Short mmCIF file of C-alpha atoms in Angstrom, two decimals:
data_model
loop_
_atom_site.label_atom_id
_atom_site.label_comp_id
_atom_site.label_asym_id
_atom_site.label_seq_id
_atom_site.Cartn_x
_atom_site.Cartn_y
_atom_site.Cartn_z
CA UNK A 1 63.20 158.97 117.53
CA UNK A 2 65.40 158.35 120.45
CA UNK A 3 67.84 160.71 122.03
CA UNK A 4 71.39 159.61 122.95
CA UNK A 5 73.40 160.97 125.47
CA UNK A 6 77.07 159.93 125.75
CA UNK A 7 79.33 160.10 128.99
CA UNK A 8 82.63 158.66 130.36
CA UNK A 9 85.42 160.34 127.99
CA UNK A 10 88.26 161.84 129.88
CA UNK A 11 91.60 162.13 129.84
CA UNK A 12 94.07 158.98 129.83
CA UNK A 13 97.88 157.97 129.46
CA UNK A 14 98.42 155.77 126.50
CA UNK A 15 97.68 151.88 127.36
CA UNK A 16 94.72 153.48 129.73
CA UNK A 17 91.36 152.47 129.57
CA UNK A 18 88.01 154.03 129.61
CA UNK A 19 83.97 153.02 129.62
CA UNK A 20 81.93 155.03 127.62
CA UNK A 21 78.18 154.86 128.08
CA UNK A 22 75.31 155.94 125.77
CA UNK A 23 71.85 156.58 127.69
CA UNK A 24 68.71 156.49 125.53
CA UNK A 25 65.53 157.79 125.95
CA UNK A 26 63.68 154.92 124.30
CA UNK A 27 64.48 150.92 123.60
CA UNK A 28 67.59 150.81 122.05
CA UNK A 29 66.76 147.21 120.56
CA UNK A 30 64.23 149.50 118.35
CA UNK A 31 67.00 150.06 116.47
CA UNK A 32 68.24 147.47 114.19
CA UNK A 33 71.86 148.37 115.04
CA UNK A 34 73.90 150.90 116.82
CA UNK A 35 77.18 152.01 116.77
CA UNK A 36 79.53 154.35 117.99
CA UNK A 37 82.23 156.33 115.64
CA UNK A 38 84.70 158.79 116.16
CA UNK A 39 85.79 161.89 114.62
CA UNK A 40 88.64 164.12 115.23
CA UNK A 41 88.89 167.63 114.37
CA UNK A 42 90.12 167.93 110.52
CA UNK A 43 89.51 164.26 109.54
CA UNK A 44 86.64 161.88 108.63
CA UNK A 45 84.21 160.09 110.59
CA UNK A 46 85.52 156.83 111.52
CA UNK A 47 82.62 153.86 112.56
CA UNK A 48 84.78 152.15 115.19
CA UNK A 49 81.85 149.28 116.82
CA UNK A 50 78.74 148.31 115.53
CA UNK A 51 76.23 145.78 117.70
CA UNK A 52 73.13 144.64 116.05
CA UNK A 53 70.99 144.76 118.88
CA UNK A 54 68.75 141.72 118.33
CA UNK A 55 71.46 138.99 118.03
CA UNK A 56 74.06 141.20 119.99
CA UNK A 57 76.75 140.31 116.94
CA UNK A 58 79.29 142.81 116.86
CA UNK A 59 81.71 144.39 114.45
CA UNK A 60 84.75 146.51 114.87
CA UNK A 61 87.26 148.59 112.63
CA UNK A 62 90.49 147.16 112.23
CA UNK A 63 92.15 149.86 113.96
CA UNK A 64 90.23 149.14 117.38
CA UNK A 65 90.12 145.41 117.02
CA UNK A 66 91.21 143.35 120.11
CA UNK A 67 91.31 146.37 122.13
CA UNK A 68 87.42 147.95 122.31
CA UNK A 69 84.46 146.15 123.05
CA UNK A 70 80.62 147.18 122.47
CA UNK A 71 77.91 145.68 124.43
CA UNK A 72 74.24 146.92 125.28
CA UNK A 73 71.97 146.38 128.37
CA UNK A 74 68.55 146.62 127.22
CA UNK A 75 67.33 147.05 130.71
CA UNK A 76 68.92 150.04 131.08
CA UNK A 77 68.39 150.77 127.61
CA UNK A 78 72.25 151.80 127.44
CA UNK A 79 74.95 151.03 125.05
CA UNK A 80 79.06 150.94 126.02
CA UNK A 81 81.88 151.32 124.40
CA UNK A 82 84.87 149.58 126.81
CA UNK A 83 88.21 150.90 125.34
CA UNK A 84 91.68 149.40 126.57
CA UNK A 85 95.23 149.79 125.71
CA UNK A 86 94.14 153.45 124.31
CA UNK A 87 96.56 154.49 121.97
CA UNK A 88 96.95 158.69 121.52
CA UNK A 89 95.77 157.98 118.03
CA UNK A 90 92.51 157.38 119.64
CA UNK A 91 92.01 160.97 120.20
CA UNK A 92 88.60 161.94 119.02
CA UNK A 93 85.34 163.10 120.07
CA UNK A 94 83.07 159.66 120.58
CA UNK A 95 79.83 159.33 119.27
CA UNK A 96 76.75 156.47 119.56
CA UNK A 97 74.41 156.17 117.16
CA UNK A 98 71.40 154.56 115.99
CA UNK A 99 72.23 153.44 112.35
CA UNK A 100 69.54 153.32 109.45
CA UNK A 101 68.51 149.95 109.06
CA UNK A 102 69.83 149.91 105.29
CA UNK A 103 72.86 150.44 106.28
CA UNK A 104 73.37 148.22 109.28
CA UNK A 105 75.28 145.70 106.72
CA UNK A 106 77.42 148.26 105.40
CA UNK A 107 80.92 149.63 105.52
CA UNK A 108 79.98 152.90 105.24
CA UNK A 109 77.33 152.69 107.78
CA UNK A 110 78.20 156.19 109.32
CA UNK A 111 76.83 157.86 106.21
CA UNK A 112 72.95 157.26 107.45
CA UNK A 113 72.22 157.86 110.95
CA UNK A 114 68.85 157.78 112.57
CA UNK A 115 69.86 159.46 115.67
CA UNK A 116 73.06 160.32 117.36
CA UNK A 117 74.31 161.94 120.82
CA UNK A 118 76.46 165.39 121.23
CA UNK A 119 79.59 163.12 121.91
CA UNK A 120 82.10 162.71 124.48
CA UNK A 121 85.79 163.46 124.46
CA UNK A 122 88.80 161.29 124.66
CA UNK A 123 92.18 162.31 124.91
CA UNK A 124 94.90 159.87 124.87
CA UNK A 125 98.51 161.16 125.61
#
């Protein structure tokens, strides 16, 4: 297992930007894919971005496509989520996660996570 610690959240105005970071205690490349998901109070978990650590290929939910970018720095064992043109509906707790390999190609990848962090709050007003 790998420990994941998110940071970079905060409060911004609509249209603003934030960069979330996820520091891993081990090699992020040991996971076939990693992702960012978010959850607002009373809402279901929503997978927003996913990256295949070997190829660097990425996937985005329609709700964030064109605004969010997921990336990785293997030398720093860190995952990033760059969020631009933020909207109030992006307000949520954001988590990074190591995804179960068998779920990496699933639309329901948030249902099977090997590890995840404690989250970082993003508030857009």
